[in-house]
Amino acid sequence: MRFSREDWEKNFAGYYKGKVEFNAPMRGHTSLAIGGPADIVVSPEDPVSVKNIVMLLSRLNVRFVALGGGTNILVTDRGIEGVVVKLGAFSRVEIINEEDARAELFVEAGAMLQKIVNLCRDRGYTGMEGLTGIPGTVGGAICGNAGSCGSEMKDVLASVVLLHSDGTLDRVGVEDLDFGYRKSGVGGTDIVLSANITLRRDDTDAVTLRTENCFKQKKAAQPVSGRSAGCVFKNPAGMSAGRLIDEAGCKSMRIGDIEVSGIHANFFVNLGKGTAADYLALMDAVSARVKERSGVILEPEIRIIGKE
Ligand SMILES: Cc1cc2nc3c(=O)[nH]c(=O)nc-3n(C[C@H](O)[C@H](O)[C@H](O)COP(=O)(O)OP(=O)(O)OC[C@H]3O[C@@H](n4cnc5c(N)ncnc54)[C@H](O)[C@@H]3O)c2cc1C
């Protein structure tokens, strides 16, 4: 169901504080700079507004989706029906307990992941070194269980606070979620509001060195300055999707303005005017070539959101 400006004004006057964008092009909200308009994008300023939105939209049967930095999604050219909820105003990071050997952090979902990686580097906490250079928010990193260079989000998480579509809150321990390779079991109509993270103390210089080494490796091996959404496909068990794509001769393959990166074949880069249709066509072409060459069927890592 489409949700118009009139619907918004009728239902949310007095129940919401924060920015509201109507018919908002999603290219302005994603690292790929691709995507048709969402009916509405909201950036609530306080928790009551988030709760009111989720509860009222659910009652009205209007779809909504949470969005962090938009660095792991492809929004279709026809855009998103319903409401996109951005949690950028919730970016608090606080050390709530610091002992000799460990520390516990409280982090809000809209905080940038790199803020925490940097805090760990500067204070000598280990566990997040490999997450250096991953753009986006804590909420997005939890949903996709972001990881690289031997670190994964789930390994430092203790618990998350979820807002359910009926407006109720739950604090869920990491062991009660369904974490796996690039998945958490969180998402759908549940919104991550915050998380508690547990970290172990290590030598500050050693943590700094590991973080910097990982960062250097990524800068050399990924098209970090291009418009991308990170890895397009998941690595099949024991294999590298990038290598399979490279071996299938797909490096620098291009459809419209979307190109398989010459630096890392599992990154597709928007050269300027790329569309979601081009991106999806390139995904199909690349996976067909990989299947033909190696028999492996690649699965998407990026999340595809919006009207087909
Ligand atoms: C240059 C580059 C390098 C990258 N390198 C890596 C890498 O090494 N490893 C890796 O894992 N990823 C990598 N990525 C992908 C991406 O940055 C990560 O997956 C990141 O954690 C996504 O965070 P985000 O806030 O941008 O999420 P978004 O893209 O905004 O959202 C991703 C998904 O999470 C959901 N979501 C977001 N926030 C919430 C919330 N609060 N509650 C409920 N659902 C939510 C969204 O609905 C969506 O389904 C890279 C991307 C780029 C552009």
mmCIF file of N, CA and C and ligand atoms in Angstrom, residues 31 65-73 87 109-110 113 130 132-148 182 186-188 190-193 218 222-224 226 228-231 267 301 303 305, ligand 1:
data_model
loop_
_atom_site.group_PDB
_atom_site.id
_atom_site.type_symbol
_atom_site.label_atom_id
_atom_site.label_comp_id
_atom_site.label_asym_id
_atom_site.label_seq_id
_atom_site.Cartn_x
_atom_site.Cartn_y
_atom_site.Cartn_z
ATOM 1 N N SER A 31 25.053 3.987 -0.508
ATOM 2 C CA SER A 31 26.439 4.189 -0.962
ATOM 3 C C SER A 31 26.583 3.924 -2.460
ATOM 4 N N VAL A 65 10.831 -0.309 6.636
ATOM 5 C CA VAL A 65 12.121 -0.989 6.684
ATOM 6 C C VAL A 65 13.114 -0.058 7.371
ATOM 7 N N ALA A 66 13.945 -0.640 8.252
ATOM 8 C CA ALA A 66 14.978 0.171 8.915
ATOM 9 C C ALA A 66 16.158 0.312 7.962
ATOM 10 N N LEU A 67 16.812 1.455 8.048
ATOM 11 C CA LEU A 67 17.993 1.664 7.216
ATOM 12 C C LEU A 67 19.089 2.298 8.055
ATOM 13 N N GLY A 68 20.319 1.774 7.865
ATOM 14 C CA GLY A 68 21.473 2.367 8.539
ATOM 15 C C GLY A 68 22.156 3.305 7.562
ATOM 16 N N GLY A 69 23.388 2.963 7.200
ATOM 17 C CA GLY A 69 24.125 3.807 6.259
ATOM 18 C C GLY A 69 23.785 3.523 4.803
ATOM 19 N N GLY A 70 22.991 2.499 4.553
ATOM 20 C CA GLY A 70 22.639 2.151 3.165
ATOM 21 C C GLY A 70 23.841 1.650 2.377
ATOM 22 N N THR A 71 24.800 1.002 3.065
ATOM 23 C CA THR A 71 26.035 0.576 2.394
ATOM 24 C C THR A 71 26.033 -0.901 2.001
ATOM 25 N N ASN A 72 24.902 -1.575 2.256
ATOM 26 C CA ASN A 72 24.850 -3.000 1.892
ATOM 27 C C ASN A 72 23.568 -3.322 1.135
ATOM 28 N N ILE A 73 22.961 -2.286 0.532
ATOM 29 C CA ILE A 73 21.672 -2.522 -0.133
ATOM 30 C C ILE A 73 21.664 -1.991 -1.569
ATOM 31 N N LEU A 87 17.868 5.621 11.637
ATOM 32 C CA LEU A 87 18.112 5.796 13.070
ATOM 33 C C LEU A 87 19.369 6.600 13.363
ATOM 34 N N ALA A 109 21.965 1.961 17.743
ATOM 35 C CA ALA A 109 22.022 1.347 16.407
ATOM 36 C C ALA A 109 22.510 2.288 15.322
ATOM 37 N N GLY A 110 22.287 3.589 15.496
ATOM 38 C CA GLY A 110 22.665 4.537 14.445
ATOM 39 C C GLY A 110 24.113 4.982 14.524
ATOM 40 N N LEU A 113 29.818 2.257 12.772
ATOM 41 C CA LEU A 113 30.632 1.126 13.236
ATOM 42 C C LEU A 113 32.078 1.572 13.486
ATOM 43 N N GLY A 130 39.348 -6.444 12.660
ATOM 44 C CA GLY A 130 39.034 -6.817 11.269
ATOM 45 C C GLY A 130 37.860 -6.040 10.694
ATOM 46 N N THR A 132 37.593 -2.898 10.733
ATOM 47 C CA THR A 132 38.049 -1.584 10.286
ATOM 48 C C THR A 132 37.732 -1.370 8.802
ATOM 49 N N GLY A 133 37.326 -0.164 8.479
ATOM 50 C CA GLY A 133 37.055 0.163 7.073
ATOM 51 C C GLY A 133 35.673 -0.232 6.589
ATOM 52 N N ILE A 134 34.894 -0.945 7.416
ATOM 53 C CA ILE A 134 33.532 -1.309 6.966
ATOM 54 C C ILE A 134 32.621 -0.104 7.223
ATOM 55 N N PRO A 135 32.041 0.460 6.166
ATOM 56 C CA PRO A 135 31.186 1.629 6.387
ATOM 57 C C PRO A 135 29.830 1.222 6.980
ATOM 58 N N GLY A 136 29.042 2.207 7.372
ATOM 59 C CA GLY A 136 27.693 1.914 7.858
ATOM 60 C C GLY A 136 27.605 1.953 9.374
ATOM 61 N N THR A 137 26.441 1.552 9.841
ATOM 62 C CA THR A 137 26.093 1.707 11.256
ATOM 63 C C THR A 137 26.191 0.383 12.024
ATOM 64 N N VAL A 138 26.097 0.512 13.335
ATOM 65 C CA VAL A 138 26.087 -0.683 14.191
ATOM 66 C C VAL A 138 24.854 -1.542 13.881
ATOM 67 N N GLY A 139 23.690 -0.894 13.682
ATOM 68 C CA GLY A 139 22.462 -1.653 13.389
ATOM 69 C C GLY A 139 22.624 -2.499 12.136
ATOM 70 N N GLY A 140 23.180 -1.905 11.084
ATOM 71 C CA GLY A 140 23.388 -2.645 9.834
ATOM 72 C C GLY A 140 24.407 -3.758 10.015
ATOM 73 N N ALA A 141 25.462 -3.478 10.787
ATOM 74 C CA ALA A 141 26.510 -4.490 11.007
ATOM 75 C C ALA A 141 25.964 -5.676 11.802
ATOM 76 N N ILE A 142 25.034 -5.397 12.713
ATOM 77 C CA ILE A 142 24.435 -6.500 13.485
ATOM 78 C C ILE A 142 23.529 -7.323 12.558
ATOM 79 N N CYS A 143 22.670 -6.636 11.795
ATOM 80 C CA CYS A 143 21.727 -7.370 10.927
ATOM 81 C C CYS A 143 22.433 -8.293 9.950
ATOM 82 N N GLY A 144 23.528 -7.815 9.378
ATOM 83 C CA GLY A 144 24.223 -8.632 8.373
ATOM 84 C C GLY A 144 25.395 -9.388 8.954
ATOM 85 N N ASN A 145 25.571 -9.326 10.286
ATOM 86 C CA ASN A 145 26.749 -9.921 10.930
ATOM 87 C C ASN A 145 28.007 -9.602 10.108
ATOM 88 N N ALA A 146 28.255 -8.311 9.994
ATOM 89 C CA ALA A 146 29.392 -7.854 9.176
ATOM 90 C C ALA A 146 30.683 -8.482 9.681
ATOM 91 N N GLY A 147 31.582 -8.742 8.756
ATOM 92 C CA GLY A 147 32.841 -9.346 9.165
ATOM 93 C C GLY A 147 33.895 -9.250 8.092
ATOM 94 N N SER A 148 35.133 -9.349 8.542
ATOM 95 C CA SER A 148 36.263 -9.490 7.620
ATOM 96 C C SER A 148 37.536 -9.630 8.433
ATOM 97 N N ARG A 182 27.118 -13.775 7.482
ATOM 98 C CA ARG A 182 26.367 -12.621 6.971
ATOM 99 C C ARG A 182 24.869 -12.709 7.276
ATOM 100 N N VAL A 186 18.041 -11.240 12.669
ATOM 101 C CA VAL A 186 17.355 -9.989 13.017
ATOM 102 C C VAL A 186 16.939 -9.313 11.722
ATOM 103 N N GLY A 187 15.821 -8.623 11.775
ATOM 104 C CA GLY A 187 15.410 -7.879 10.582
ATOM 105 C C GLY A 187 13.914 -8.009 10.407
ATOM 106 N N GLY A 188 13.468 -7.940 9.166
ATOM 107 C CA GLY A 188 12.021 -7.970 8.914
ATOM 108 C C GLY A 188 11.392 -6.765 9.583
ATOM 109 N N ASP A 190 11.426 -6.271 12.866
ATOM 110 C CA ASP A 190 12.110 -5.926 14.124
ATOM 111 C C ASP A 190 13.173 -4.874 13.839
ATOM 112 N N ILE A 191 13.244 -3.903 14.709
ATOM 113 C CA ILE A 191 14.273 -2.867 14.540
ATOM 114 C C ILE A 191 15.255 -2.969 15.705
ATOM 115 N N VAL A 192 16.549 -2.980 15.369
ATOM 116 C CA VAL A 192 17.577 -2.968 16.415
ATOM 117 C C VAL A 192 17.702 -1.523 16.903
ATOM 118 N N LEU A 193 17.514 -1.329 18.210
ATOM 119 C CA LEU A 193 17.658 0.029 18.760
ATOM 120 C C LEU A 193 19.037 0.246 19.358
ATOM 121 N N LYS A 218 42.832 -3.741 3.093
ATOM 122 C CA LYS A 218 41.562 -3.439 2.406
ATOM 123 C C LYS A 218 41.728 -2.319 1.398
ATOM 124 N N GLN A 222 40.478 -3.321 -2.285
ATOM 125 C CA GLN A 222 39.074 -3.008 -2.563
ATOM 126 C C GLN A 222 38.956 -1.626 -3.217
ATOM 127 N N PRO A 223 37.922 -1.430 -4.040
ATOM 128 C CA PRO A 223 37.721 -0.104 -4.648
ATOM 129 C C PRO A 223 37.047 0.826 -3.650
ATOM 130 N N VAL A 224 37.798 1.223 -2.605
ATOM 131 C CA VAL A 224 37.170 1.926 -1.482
ATOM 132 C C VAL A 224 36.627 3.310 -1.859
ATOM 133 N N GLY A 226 35.238 4.023 -4.822
ATOM 134 C CA GLY A 226 34.142 3.929 -5.806
ATOM 135 C C GLY A 226 32.800 3.797 -5.104
ATOM 136 N N SER A 228 29.995 1.703 -4.211
ATOM 137 C CA SER A 228 29.663 0.269 -4.206
ATOM 138 C C SER A 228 28.830 -0.050 -2.977
ATOM 139 N N ALA A 229 28.450 -1.323 -2.867
ATOM 140 C CA ALA A 229 27.733 -1.769 -1.668
ATOM 141 C C ALA A 229 28.514 -2.922 -1.038
ATOM 142 N N GLY A 230 29.825 -2.901 -1.201
ATOM 143 C CA GLY A 230 30.652 -3.983 -0.671
ATOM 144 C C GLY A 230 30.529 -5.222 -1.545
ATOM 145 N N CYS A 231 30.746 -6.382 -0.952
ATOM 146 C CA CYS A 231 30.721 -7.619 -1.750
ATOM 147 C C CYS A 231 29.315 -7.905 -2.257
ATOM 148 N N PHE A 267 33.201 -6.722 -6.126
ATOM 149 C CA PHE A 267 32.611 -5.391 -5.934
ATOM 150 C C PHE A 267 32.120 -4.897 -7.291
ATOM 151 N N GLU A 301 25.057 -11.333 -1.498
ATOM 152 C CA GLU A 301 25.326 -10.875 -0.133
ATOM 153 C C GLU A 301 24.586 -9.559 0.107
ATOM 154 N N ARG A 303 21.650 -6.804 0.070
ATOM 155 C CA ARG A 303 20.197 -6.931 0.240
ATOM 156 C C ARG A 303 19.508 -6.115 -0.851
ATOM 157 N N ILE A 305 16.176 -4.344 -2.043
ATOM 158 C CA ILE A 305 14.962 -3.817 -1.427
ATOM 159 C C ILE A 305 14.189 -3.010 -2.474
HETATM 160 C C1 LIG B 1 33.592 -0.144 0.453
HETATM 161 C C2 LIG B 1 32.756 -1.128 1.229
HETATM 162 C C3 LIG B 1 33.389 -2.141 1.945
HETATM 163 C C4 LIG B 1 32.633 -3.067 2.661
HETATM 164 N N1 LIG B 1 33.285 -4.057 3.332
HETATM 165 C C5 LIG B 1 32.573 -4.958 4.045
HETATM 166 C C6 LIG B 1 33.239 -6.013 4.747
HETATM 167 O O1 LIG B 1 34.467 -6.110 4.761
HETATM 168 N N2 LIG B 1 32.481 -6.897 5.454
HETATM 169 C C7 LIG B 1 31.098 -6.789 5.500
HETATM 170 O O2 LIG B 1 30.465 -7.621 6.169
HETATM 171 N N3 LIG B 1 30.448 -5.827 4.819
HETATM 172 C C8 LIG B 1 31.155 -4.904 4.108
HETATM 173 N N4 LIG B 1 30.486 -3.921 3.414
HETATM 174 C C9 LIG B 1 29.014 -3.895 3.393
HETATM 175 C C10 LIG B 1 28.371 -2.977 4.474
HETATM 176 O O3 LIG B 1 29.171 -1.851 4.717
HETATM 177 C C11 LIG B 1 28.155 -3.712 5.785
HETATM 178 O O4 LIG B 1 27.321 -4.821 5.582
HETATM 179 C C12 LIG B 1 27.519 -2.793 6.850
HETATM 180 O O5 LIG B 1 27.549 -3.443 8.099
HETATM 181 C C13 LIG B 1 26.082 -2.380 6.538
HETATM 182 O O6 LIG B 1 25.689 -1.383 7.471
HETATM 183 P P1 LIG B 1 24.616 -0.259 7.079
HETATM 184 O O7 LIG B 1 24.335 0.539 8.288
HETATM 185 O O8 LIG B 1 25.067 0.509 5.904
HETATM 186 O O9 LIG B 1 23.387 -1.187 6.708
HETATM 187 P P2 LIG B 1 22.278 -0.885 5.587
HETATM 188 O O10 LIG B 1 22.868 -1.092 4.254
HETATM 189 O O11 LIG B 1 21.620 0.413 5.865
HETATM 190 O O12 LIG B 1 21.247 -2.065 5.886
HETATM 191 C C14 LIG B 1 21.599 -3.407 5.686
HETATM 192 C C15 LIG B 1 20.451 -4.290 6.164
HETATM 193 O O13 LIG B 1 20.291 -4.149 7.579
HETATM 194 C C16 LIG B 1 18.988 -3.686 7.908
HETATM 195 N N5 LIG B 1 19.123 -2.732 9.025
HETATM 196 C C17 LIG B 1 19.987 -1.690 9.108
HETATM 197 N N6 LIG B 1 19.866 -1.095 10.320
HETATM 198 C C18 LIG B 1 18.911 -1.765 10.988
HETATM 199 C C19 LIG B 1 18.334 -1.644 12.288
HETATM 200 N N7 LIG B 1 18.714 -0.699 13.161
HETATM 201 N N8 LIG B 1 17.368 -2.521 12.643
HETATM 202 C C20 LIG B 1 16.939 -3.489 11.791
HETATM 203 N N9 LIG B 1 17.439 -3.654 10.548
HETATM 204 C C21 LIG B 1 18.426 -2.812 10.154
HETATM 205 C C22 LIG B 1 18.432 -3.038 6.642
HETATM 206 O O14 LIG B 1 17.028 -3.114 6.590
HETATM 207 C C23 LIG B 1 19.109 -3.894 5.561
HETATM 208 O O15 LIG B 1 18.361 -5.072 5.343
HETATM 209 C C24 LIG B 1 31.220 -2.973 2.681
HETATM 210 C C25 LIG B 1 30.574 -1.942 1.975
HETATM 211 C C26 LIG B 1 31.345 -1.033 1.252
HETATM 212 C C27 LIG B 1 30.633 0.069 0.505
#
